[in-house]
Amino acid sequence: MEDILPFLIGGLYAGGIYLILHRSFVKLIIGLIILGYASNLLLFTISRVTRGAPPLIPEEASQLTEPFADPLPQALILTAIVIGFGIQAFAIVLIKVGYQAGDTDDLDDLNTTDRLED
Amino acid sequence: MNSTILSTGIRILIPLFLLFSLFLLFRGHNAPGGGFVGGLVASIGFALYAINYGAERARRRFYLRPLKLIAWGLLIAVLSGIIPLIAGETFMTGLWYDEISIPLLGKPGTPILFDIGVYLLVAGTILGIIFSLWEE
Amino acid sequence: MENELLIVLLIPLFAGILSIFSWKNTRLQKYIFIGGTTALLLAAINLLNSVIAHEVITLQSAGWGAPYGITMVADLLSTIMILLTSITAIAVAVFSLSDVDQSRLNFGFYPLMCFLLFSVCGAFLSGDVFNLYVWFEMMLISSFVLMALGNTKPQLEGAIKYVTLNIVSSAFFLAGTGILYGLTGTLNMADLALRLSAIPDQNLVTLAAIFFFIAFGVKAAIFPLFSWLPASYHTPPVTVSAFFAGILTKVGVYAFIRFFTMIFNHDSVFIDNLLLITAGTTMLVGVLGAAAQMEFRKILSFHIISQIGYMIMGLALNTKLALAGAVFYIMHHIIVKTNLFLVSGVVNRLKGSFQLKKLGGVYSKYPLLGILFVISAFSLAGFPPLSGFWAKFILIKAGLEVQDYLIVTVALVVGFLTLYSMTKIWNEVFWKKMTIEEESEKEISPVGLWSITPMVIPVVFLATITLAIGLFGEPVMKLAMMTAEQLQSPEIYINKVLGLNE
Amino acid sequence: MIEIVSAAVIMTGVIFVFISAIGLVRLPDFYIRVSAITKAATLGVSCIMIGVAIHFNEVGVAIKAVAILVFLLITSPIAAHIIGRAAYEDGVPLWKKTKINEFRDYKEGKLKEKEKDENASPDEVGDPDN
Amino acid sequence: MLTIILIGFVLAIGAIAIHRLLKNYSGMAFAVYPAAAFVWFLTQYQTVASGEVVMSSMEWLPSLGIALDFKLDGLSLLFALLITGIGAIVLTYAGTYMKGVDHTDRFFVALILFMASMLGLVLSDNIISLFVFWELTSFSSYFLIGFKHEDKASRKSALEALLITAGGGLALLAGLVLLGIGGGSMSISELLTRGNELADSGLFNAAMLLIIIGCFTKSAQFPFHFWLPSAMAAPTPVSAYLHSATMVKAGIYLLARMSPVFNGADGWHATLLLFGATTMIVGAIIAILQTDLKKILAYTTVSALGLLTMLLGIGTSVAIHAVVIFILAHALYKGCLFLVAGIVDHQTGSRDIRKLGRIFKDMPYTAITAIIACLSMAGIPPLFGFISKEFSYESTIGMITNSPLTTSAFFLTGVFFTAAAGMLSYMVFFGKRNKLKVKVHEAPVTMVAGPILMALLSLVFGLSSGWINPLLDQASLAILPGNESLKMGLWHGINTELLLSLATLLVGLSAFSFIYLNPRLMSRIEISEKIKPSYAYEQVMEGIADLSKGVTRYVQNGYLRVYVSMMVGTFCVLALIILQDFGIPKISILWSDFRVYDIVIGIIMIIACFYTVMAKSRLLAIAMLGIVGYGVAFVFIIFGAPDLAMTQILIETLTVVLFVLVLWKLPRYLIFAEGFIKFRYFLVSALFGGIMTWIVMIVTQYPLDSHLKVFFSENSYPLAMGKNVVNVILVDFRSMDTLGEIVVLGIAAIGVYGLVKFNGDKKGGKA
Amino acid sequence: MKLLIPHIALAGILTWVLFFLTGWESTASRLLAVALGMFTLSWPLAYFIARQYFYKLPRLMNLILFFIKELIVANLRVAYDVLTPTTLMRPCIVAFPLEAKTDYEITLLANMISLTPGTLSLDLSKDKKYLFVHAISFKEIDVEEIKSGIKNGFEKKLLAVTR
Amino acid sequence: MNWFDIVLLIALILLSFSAILVFIRIIIGPSLPDRVIAFDLIGTITIGMIAIYSLTTGVESYLDVAIILSLIMFLGAVAFAYYMRKSHKQ
Ligand code: NA
Ligand code: NA
């Protein structure tokens, strides 16, 4: 798995960006979410992984003994996941409201605010 | 959703969810869990209720405004950081009361208070989002 | 001392919490916000005094020393940014009294503004890469909401672009953070600075720098990453866009300066050239965009981009004078740009439009407003003796000193084009006569300027600051030079944070 | 001894799950898949949980295993029910060999008559009414 | 001196109030300021004439070496007297001239602002403060030219003048800064002595060229000259003041000021000569093709400015003498003529010399004044203009090279000047007939007094030039240190110069007669309007507009996907530049570690990701997304992160739920088939994914420093009382992060609430 | 509200107790903890107990055992059919006339039916008189046999517990 | 590796293949409820996998994740049912 992870991450990044580059609202959001997975996995992988040893101090011990997974990236990812969720929730609703205002699923229709009028 | 079976099931499940969420909250310092996960689980019970009965009824049943919950959660979390200031420590420093050890909570300390704040806020957030989406 | 730093964070946070508690009492929220921003200004001034006295102030949060806990650090740059933020916030707070409609207030406008302030202050003070990410995200979400709140179609359109591009940039930020951690096993900026320089293959560091270049580049709106800004900044209420225009992109610039002076120091020719090219193209493309527009706030939005280029130019040249120029430029720009947006709001209130073609005759009717606009606009264009002139002058001098003639030429040409597009606004909005049909079409109630006093006062306030910086610029200049000095010797910061040499 | 028991229980559960998975792919219509298969998987997982509880031989683990078991036993039939119901309302077609459909009869008000006339022959095709 | 300037600025601010108070008499009141200043400068006359300089100094931005240093020497004093003297006249004049016009207060503000700035400019001894005042004159002149801003033409002219002068100003700024860097000082006095250091620094030519460009724009030299005639849209007092006597001479002033540094350089002489001569001739030719009084004056002014430039370019002793004399002479007669033109316009309502005529009897004082000024312009003795002309001829004759050519250029210009003088006097006041529809009266004394005074001075200085000889001598010394002393007089015996003057006069008069007798020639003048030199300017402006639109359409085209691909593309390019130094890392799958379920999960995730991308049904895409999320959670489980897995699963499901709750309102999933574009996006994405994989592999091969990991593992329980280290980090070690995180969540909830509810409540009721 | 507060209170107390006990080391306390754990987490049982149905414990055991037997049998039948190449299943939807009256009874019954492989509670009629069950036979369909199977099996044993 | 570990490995492999089979059902559908049920089933299988993984590693904390999963899956199913009803009504 350790060797697969980089490819998995690359695949997720590619998939996420590819979805964002589509013109659909929904695909856009899905793409953003996948991008979030990719980033989290990258953070996880790049700070080195340890198999099956969570950073939980055993009942009788007072500190961890190797091997154990690095707890810091886990805490970071947890924060990142939660923040990502908050933003995604807002984005999902934004897309919905945006759709209701514009009556379209096509992002290309959203060019009235910044296209230069002739 | 208008299903007796679902409604009854949910009525059974809600206390289970709450129970489990408290479980997660309080032992989070020593095992997987914690305020965030606990708050999520707690809110899921009410989310189910909202799906089944509609948000209006869920809101009435829940009786605490999600926004208030958010505000209280935040306030508690911040207070847990300010308490150490009074004791002359740095902001957010963990203060532990070593004298007693409550079976469930373990030693009481500001980090636990912080986690409780997180719990409340997360529950308020999820409920706020779900109620708003259902109420339309 | 650390509490002087802490209070800066606690004021907006408590203001935010209190405003949520008084959710339905929007009048109370107003008082809270104005009180909060005033308190923040005082706290910021206090902090600046301390920082000048002690160089760098740290708060080792939760009592864990760096690099184990999160360190909040106030050095001159961050304190100056906070001071400017609080000034802008006060101006915007007063402005909002007349500008923001009740329906927006009902949905948490003020709490959101408080949290936005909180996040901005946090971002300026953070001494930890991941913590900075958190502040950035908080800033983003509160700005997302403020951007979209109101649900008009242009707002939603703008917000979707704003949200998407910023989320993608956050992904870069997170990935960059991961790479830094993967290389050094630390997140504290000071610790990072030490450990990164010890890495034998500096290409790895440059690689990480690219991630931050993209991430901060999007926030700072540099070419070619700025597209979200002109798409969205003109859509929300003026109060919001004014604050965004003044502060938010500058957070990106701040991060740029912080990272590229301390963490990624200029050993890499690649980074230097990259910054220089970015600065030039950003200036040019931004100002050309402004020249093409015919909408008040869109012109101003594109100018933000162009002006960001100047700040990056200061960073790229990386001499003491150049850095001082960048800092001076930031100070000048925040005040002036906020003010121009506020003026656009006043004009809109008086004449009911942001479209240059539909506006006119403001100077005849409201000469004071005209003068206020002129002060800010010509300051932006770099006319002496206004603040913008000194900003530009320092950068040009710095550029000529290191004989980088190309970037200086670009800077000068862009200055000319800035003037061109500012006078376009002046011509169309203030000087041009409005035809009688247009006047009657708008059905303007003959409001006097002083009937919207809360909107005018901040404009006067900020214009006065611009003038003051221009006429009595020495203290500001000194401050900028001191800041530049600090930026050039990051070891002060590093030692203070890590508690070395004590 | 404990290992043998738990291994046996776990393998039973796993095989149940595996068979369900095969069934899910093989069986002809949605309703059959739901009623015949998905619950089998739930039971299989329940077996696994019991096996795990036995093997760990610890109170904490047992509580957790039982908790999962209880949650699954409460939630999965309800889930199956509401999805099945939604599917029926949405007009997901019944398999062609579904000859008797008293639900449709009930909706059409024919159920009462049918109870009287037990020899009435069902329809050839079992499409649900929309 | 600082005080005088500051009073000016304060007065400018207070002008509105004063004007409100004094109404129609405000002009005279304002004139007290320049008059008083004039008197003060006169008191310094003796000091300066004796070769001393008056200094005053104040710090401004010491950290940049910028100070408000002022120096009064001959050159400065000459200009200061012109500025204050003519200023007083113009303000008095304007008080009457502007009577009944709206917003006169704003006019006075700008005019006084200009006056003070102009004083600052000529007195400054610091290049940057000089530049500040320089730009302030551009700024205030913008408002003066655009005073009638409701006219489109007026706005256009104002903008033209501003853009040209400010554009040149930018060049000037660069030049001055280079000068400062090369010479190692910001003080003009010091710089003037550091020509060698500047030359050593290698910045000499660049600084010189940039400064010349700045001066040329300000002083309306070809090819920038066109803004000046357009600027005639300004009220006449402004034209008289700015566009003849003072502002346009700022460029000349600065060239003169910098002469000690640059004089002697080949480039300096060649440039000034060439452009000066061109300007002079072009201005003169166009001048006599005009029919508008002010236009004629404007083009002769352009020509005169060319002449001054050219003289500076010649740079000999006599030439410099000629410069200072001509500055004074020109200011007197041209200022006077502009004011007369204003009177004529004011009293008759016309400035067209084809319509004017035979009004001598109606306004005799004005007419006599004008005639005197015109005589000076034509260089007829005993007026001061004659002396000026004599010196000019002398300087060309004394030139070492090219003298026939320059002499004939002067001759030609002189001819046209004479002709123009004839047009301005004879055609206006005598001429054939009067086509005006109004009865003409003499103007009030406040308007006539000034021109009369100036005309008289032209006469007085001509008759007894000794009065001002010391001043002009000192001025020429400032331009050319060590210059031989100046001797002015009407009669130098019969020499080449005198003969040339006579010839000029004769040819000029015949040229005038020719024009006068062929009025159709003047109606051809429209042609000259069409081939106006501002054509190039307009082309440039249009070019800027087109370029800006083109660029903007290209970069800001409104398509989100383009923006995203720009971002990702930029990243890919930058990353590839760096990555090319790294090899492709070795993929080392350890088969001993091989685990079936790892592979299965990996495969499921990839396939699910693929289907998320490709799904034709929105719900399928979301279900697949959920599966990817569960896969991520499983990865977290495998590598010892139960907290993460929990959170991931909860969040994942909640996200799916939110989607589901929102999605039923949306229309069908649309597939936008775009063939090639799609493929392009696919390539971008694939490249991006590949780069990220590559980077992860590179970084993970690098040994990790785990000091934080160790610290947390050792101290989590003893110091922070928690056994779940992740949670301890979240609530204790890095509780600031968590605080931020929950604020984000709270804001998101408020945002969703606002977004959803606001929609249902557009009119803004209670929340 | 009137349901919620006791729920929360009870839940809180029970958790408290549970944790108190899991700290103990003796086997007896472990057993007790298991019992309490079951007790806590099987809320429906607690509900019945609160209604003083203690004496119906044997009937409850009977129900549970029957349920388990049904599960195993049905599972094996389905497994056989899935693993053999031909599909013997013959589905139908029957309207099962309910004797159970309260929501809890109906829900429990419906869930037990759903849990058993081969049957699925599809819907409940509005008047709560019929439960529509999707059922599978492995021979010719006999509606009445299916209905009586449920009536005499789950329903009878369930009602014996609840009434 | 003792025999019990091999049993667990086989169990994990079988569960993995079950997951793939169920995954196929998600892909082929054909109806939305089919996918939802399959999705639910994947969750159930994941619970089993997590339980077995916690046995192989001896980390009982993983069971907490399984509990969470068992709770939350239900919400997903209910939400999908809600969606089907709503979109059907449209
Ligand atoms: Na936790
Ligand atoms: Na703490």
GROMACS .gro file of N, CA and C in nm, chain B residues 43-120:
model
  234
  161SER      N    1  -2.559   1.499   1.654
  161SER     CA    2  -2.646   1.572   1.561
  161SER      C    3  -2.713   1.479   1.461
  162ILE      N    4  -2.649   1.365   1.435
  162ILE     CA    5  -2.707   1.275   1.334
  162ILE      C    6  -2.844   1.225   1.379
  163GLY      N    7  -2.857   1.200   1.510
  163GLY     CA    8  -2.987   1.155   1.559
  163GLY      C    9  -3.095   1.255   1.523
  164PHE      N   10  -3.068   1.381   1.549
  164PHE     CA   11  -3.169   1.482   1.519
  164PHE      C   12  -3.185   1.505   1.370
  165ALA      N   13  -3.076   1.482   1.298
  165ALA     CA   14  -3.087   1.494   1.154
  165ALA      C   15  -3.187   1.391   1.102
  166LEU      N   16  -3.177   1.270   1.156
  166LEU     CA   17  -3.273   1.165   1.117
  166LEU      C   18  -3.414   1.209   1.150
  167TYR      N   19  -3.427   1.263   1.268
  167TYR     CA   20  -3.559   1.309   1.311
  167TYR      C   21  -3.611   1.413   1.213
  168ALA      N   22  -3.521   1.502   1.173
  168ALA     CA   23  -3.562   1.608   1.081
  168ALA      C   24  -3.604   1.551   0.947
  169ILE      N   25  -3.530   1.451   0.900
  169ILE     CA   26  -3.567   1.392   0.772
  169ILE      C   27  -3.705   1.332   0.781
  170ASN      N   28  -3.730   1.265   0.890
  170ASN     CA   29  -3.856   1.193   0.900
  170ASN      C   30  -3.974   1.286   0.926
  171TYR      N   31  -3.959   1.376   1.019
  171TYR     CA   32  -4.073   1.457   1.061
  171TYR      C   33  -4.074   1.596   1.001
  172GLY      N   34  -3.971   1.631   0.930
  172GLY     CA   35  -3.963   1.769   0.879
  172GLY      C   36  -3.889   1.855   0.979
  173ALA      N   37  -3.826   1.959   0.927
  173ALA     CA   38  -3.738   2.039   1.012
  173ALA      C   39  -3.815   2.118   1.116
  174GLU      N   40  -3.936   2.161   1.081
  174GLU     CA   41  -4.012   2.243   1.175
  174GLU      C   42  -4.031   2.169   1.307
  175ARG      N   43  -4.077   2.045   1.290
  175ARG     CA   44  -4.104   1.967   1.408
  175ARG      C   45  -3.976   1.934   1.482
  176ALA      N   46  -3.871   1.907   1.404
  176ALA     CA   47  -3.744   1.874   1.467
  176ALA      C   48  -3.692   1.993   1.547
  177ARG      N   49  -3.708   2.110   1.490
  177ARG     CA   50  -3.663   2.232   1.557
  177ARG      C   51  -3.737   2.248   1.690
  178ARG      N   52  -3.869   2.225   1.684
  178ARG     CA   53  -3.948   2.240   1.806
  178ARG      C   54  -3.904   2.136   1.909
  179ARG      N   55  -3.884   2.017   1.861
  179ARG     CA   56  -3.845   1.908   1.948
  179ARG      C   57  -3.708   1.937   2.009
  180PHE      N   58  -3.622   1.993   1.927
  180PHE     CA   59  -3.485   2.014   1.971
  180PHE      C   60  -3.477   2.131   2.067
  181TYR      N   61  -3.561   2.226   2.047
  181TYR     CA   62  -3.587   2.343   2.131
  181TYR      C   63  -3.470   2.436   2.153
  182LEU      N   64  -3.347   2.393   2.139
  182LEU     CA   65  -3.234   2.485   2.143
  182LEU      C   66  -3.210   2.533   2.000
  183ARG      N   67  -3.197   2.662   1.981
  183ARG     CA   68  -3.164   2.708   1.846
  183ARG      C   69  -3.020   2.667   1.814
  184PRO      N   70  -2.999   2.611   1.695
  184PRO     CA   71  -2.863   2.569   1.661
  184PRO      C   72  -2.763   2.684   1.676
  185LEU      N   73  -2.808   2.805   1.642
  185LEU     CA   74  -2.716   2.919   1.652
  185LEU      C   75  -2.671   2.941   1.795
  186LYS      N   76  -2.766   2.926   1.887
  186LYS     CA   77  -2.731   2.943   2.028
  186LYS      C   78  -2.628   2.838   2.068
  187LEU      N   79  -2.651   2.718   2.017
  187LEU     CA   80  -2.559   2.609   2.048
  187LEU      C   81  -2.419   2.643   1.997
  188ILE      N   82  -2.415   2.697   1.877
  188ILE     CA   83  -2.286   2.736   1.820
  188ILE      C   84  -2.220   2.840   1.908
  189ALA      N   85  -2.298   2.941   1.947
  189ALA     CA   86  -2.242   3.049   2.027
  189ALA      C   87  -2.193   2.996   2.162
  190TRP      N   88  -2.274   2.913   2.223
  190TRP     CA   89  -2.231   2.858   2.352
  190TRP      C   90  -2.107   2.772   2.337
  191GLY      N   91  -2.107   2.690   2.234
  191GLY     CA   92  -1.991   2.604   2.213
  191GLY      C   93  -1.865   2.686   2.200
  192LEU      N   94  -1.875   2.789   2.118
  192LEU     CA   95  -1.759   2.874   2.095
  192LEU      C   96  -1.717   2.942   2.225
  193LEU      N   97  -1.816   2.991   2.296
  193LEU     CA   98  -1.786   3.062   2.420
  193LEU      C   99  -1.716   2.970   2.519
  194ILE      N  100  -1.768   2.848   2.531
  194ILE     CA  101  -1.706   2.754   2.626
  194ILE      C  102  -1.564   2.722   2.584
  195ALA      N  103  -1.546   2.701   2.453
  195ALA     CA  104  -1.412   2.669   2.405
  195ALA      C  105  -1.316   2.783   2.435
  196VAL      N  106  -1.361   2.905   2.411
  196VAL     CA  107  -1.272   3.019   2.435
  196VAL      C  108  -1.248   3.036   2.585
  197LEU      N  109  -1.352   3.015   2.663
  197LEU     CA  110  -1.335   3.029   2.808
  197LEU      C  111  -1.233   2.930   2.860
  198SER      N  112  -1.234   2.810   2.800
  198SER     CA  113  -1.136   2.712   2.845
  198SER      C  114  -0.995   2.762   2.818
  199GLY      N  115  -0.982   2.851   2.720
  199GLY     CA  116  -0.851   2.908   2.695
  199GLY      C  117  -0.821   3.026   2.785
  200ILE      N  118  -0.928   3.091   2.834
  200ILE     CA  119  -0.907   3.212   2.913
  200ILE      C  120  -0.886   3.179   3.062
  201ILE      N  121  -0.945   3.071   3.105
  201ILE     CA  122  -0.929   3.031   3.245
  201ILE      C  123  -0.781   3.027   3.286
  202PRO      N  124  -0.695   2.965   3.202
  202PRO     CA  125  -0.554   2.964   3.240
  202PRO      C  126  -0.494   3.104   3.256
  203LEU      N  127  -0.549   3.202   3.183
  203LEU     CA  128  -0.496   3.339   3.195
  203LEU      C  129  -0.513   3.388   3.338
  204ILE      N  130  -0.630   3.355   3.393
  204ILE     CA  131  -0.657   3.398   3.531
  204ILE      C  132  -0.556   3.333   3.625
  205ALA      N  133  -0.519   3.210   3.591
  205ALA     CA  134  -0.422   3.141   3.676
  205ALA      C  135  -0.279   3.183   3.644
  206GLY      N  136  -0.266   3.283   3.558
  206GLY     CA  137  -0.133   3.332   3.528
  206GLY      C  138  -0.058   3.251   3.423
  207GLU      N  139  -0.129   3.165   3.355
  207GLU     CA  140  -0.064   3.085   3.251
  207GLU      C  141  -0.093   3.146   3.114
  208THR      N  142  -0.033   3.086   3.012
  208THR     CA  143  -0.057   3.133   2.876
  208THR      C  144  -0.195   3.088   2.829
  209PHE      N  145  -0.246   3.163   2.732
  209PHE     CA  146  -0.373   3.130   2.670
  209PHE      C  147  -0.375   2.984   2.625
  210MET      N  148  -0.485   2.916   2.661
  210MET     CA  149  -0.508   2.779   2.615
  210MET      C  150  -0.426   2.672   2.688
  211THR      N  151  -0.347   2.714   2.783
  211THR     CA  152  -0.268   2.614   2.855
  211THR      C  153  -0.363   2.518   2.927
  212GLY      N  154  -0.330   2.390   2.923
  212GLY     CA  155  -0.416   2.292   2.989
  212GLY      C  156  -0.398   2.296   3.140
  213LEU      N  157  -0.508   2.323   3.212
  213LEU     CA  158  -0.503   2.321   3.358
  213LEU      C  159  -0.577   2.196   3.404
  214TRP      N  160  -0.518   2.122   3.494
  214TRP     CA  161  -0.582   1.999   3.542
  214TRP      C  162  -0.603   2.010   3.690
  215TYR      N  163  -0.719   1.965   3.734
  215TYR     CA  164  -0.749   1.962   3.875
  215TYR      C  165  -0.716   1.823   3.926
  216ASP      N  166  -0.605   1.810   3.996
  216ASP     CA  167  -0.552   1.678   4.026
  216ASP      C  168  -0.619   1.608   4.143
  217GLU      N  169  -0.693   1.686   4.223
  217GLU     CA  170  -0.743   1.629   4.348
  217GLU      C  171  -0.838   1.512   4.326
  218ILE      N  172  -0.932   1.531   4.236
  218ILE     CA  173  -1.031   1.424   4.219
  218ILE      C  174  -1.020   1.365   4.080
  219SER      N  175  -1.074   1.247   4.068
  219SER     CA  176  -1.081   1.183   3.939
  219SER      C  177  -1.221   1.127   3.920
  220ILE      N  178  -1.298   1.193   3.839
  220ILE     CA  179  -1.434   1.146   3.816
  220ILE      C  180  -1.428   1.026   3.722
  221PRO      N  181  -1.504   0.919   3.754
  221PRO     CA  182  -1.491   0.797   3.675
  221PRO      C  183  -1.506   0.820   3.525
  222LEU      N  184  -1.604   0.895   3.488
  222LEU     CA  185  -1.627   0.911   3.345
  222LEU      C  186  -1.530   1.011   3.284
  223LEU      N  187  -1.515   1.126   3.350
  223LEU     CA  188  -1.438   1.235   3.291
  223LEU      C  189  -1.289   1.216   3.312
  224GLY      N  190  -1.254   1.134   3.404
  224GLY     CA  191  -1.114   1.130   3.443
  224GLY      C  192  -1.089   1.256   3.524
  225LYS      N  193  -0.967   1.308   3.514
  225LYS     CA  194  -0.940   1.433   3.584
  225LYS      C  195  -1.005   1.548   3.508
  226PRO      N  196  -1.070   1.637   3.580
  226PRO     CA  197  -1.127   1.752   3.509
  226PRO      C  198  -1.016   1.849   3.473
  227GLY      N  199  -1.026   1.902   3.353
  227GLY     CA  200  -0.923   1.996   3.310
  227GLY      C  201  -0.977   2.082   3.198
  228THR      N  202  -0.910   2.193   3.172
  228THR     CA  203  -0.960   2.282   3.068
  228THR      C  204  -0.966   2.216   2.930
  229PRO      N  205  -0.873   2.126   2.894
  229PRO     CA  206  -0.888   2.062   2.763
  229PRO      C  207  -1.020   1.988   2.748
  230ILE      N  208  -1.068   1.930   2.858
  230ILE     CA  209  -1.197   1.862   2.850
  230ILE      C  210  -1.307   1.964   2.824
  231LEU      N  211  -1.296   2.078   2.893
  231LEU     CA  212  -1.393   2.185   2.871
  231LEU      C  213  -1.391   2.230   2.726
  232PHE      N  214  -1.270   2.238   2.674
  232PHE     CA  215  -1.254   2.277   2.534
  232PHE      C  216  -1.326   2.179   2.443
  233ASP      N  217  -1.306   2.051   2.472
  233ASP     CA  218  -1.370   1.948   2.390
  233ASP      C  219  -1.522   1.957   2.400
  234ILE      N  220  -1.572   1.993   2.518
  234ILE     CA  221  -1.717   2.007   2.532
  234ILE      C  222  -1.766   2.122   2.443
  235GLY      N  223  -1.689   2.229   2.443
  235GLY     CA  224  -1.724   2.340   2.354
  235GLY      C  225  -1.730   2.295   2.210
  236VAL      N  226  -1.629   2.218   2.170
  236VAL     CA  227  -1.626   2.167   2.033
  236VAL      C  228  -1.750   2.083   2.006
  237TYR      N  229  -1.780   1.999   2.100
  237TYR     CA  230  -1.897   1.910   2.087
  237TYR      C  231  -2.024   1.991   2.060
  238LEU      N  232  -2.047   2.090   2.144
  238LEU     CA  233  -2.169   2.170   2.130
  238LEU      C  234  -2.170   2.242   1.995
   0.00000   0.00000   0.00000
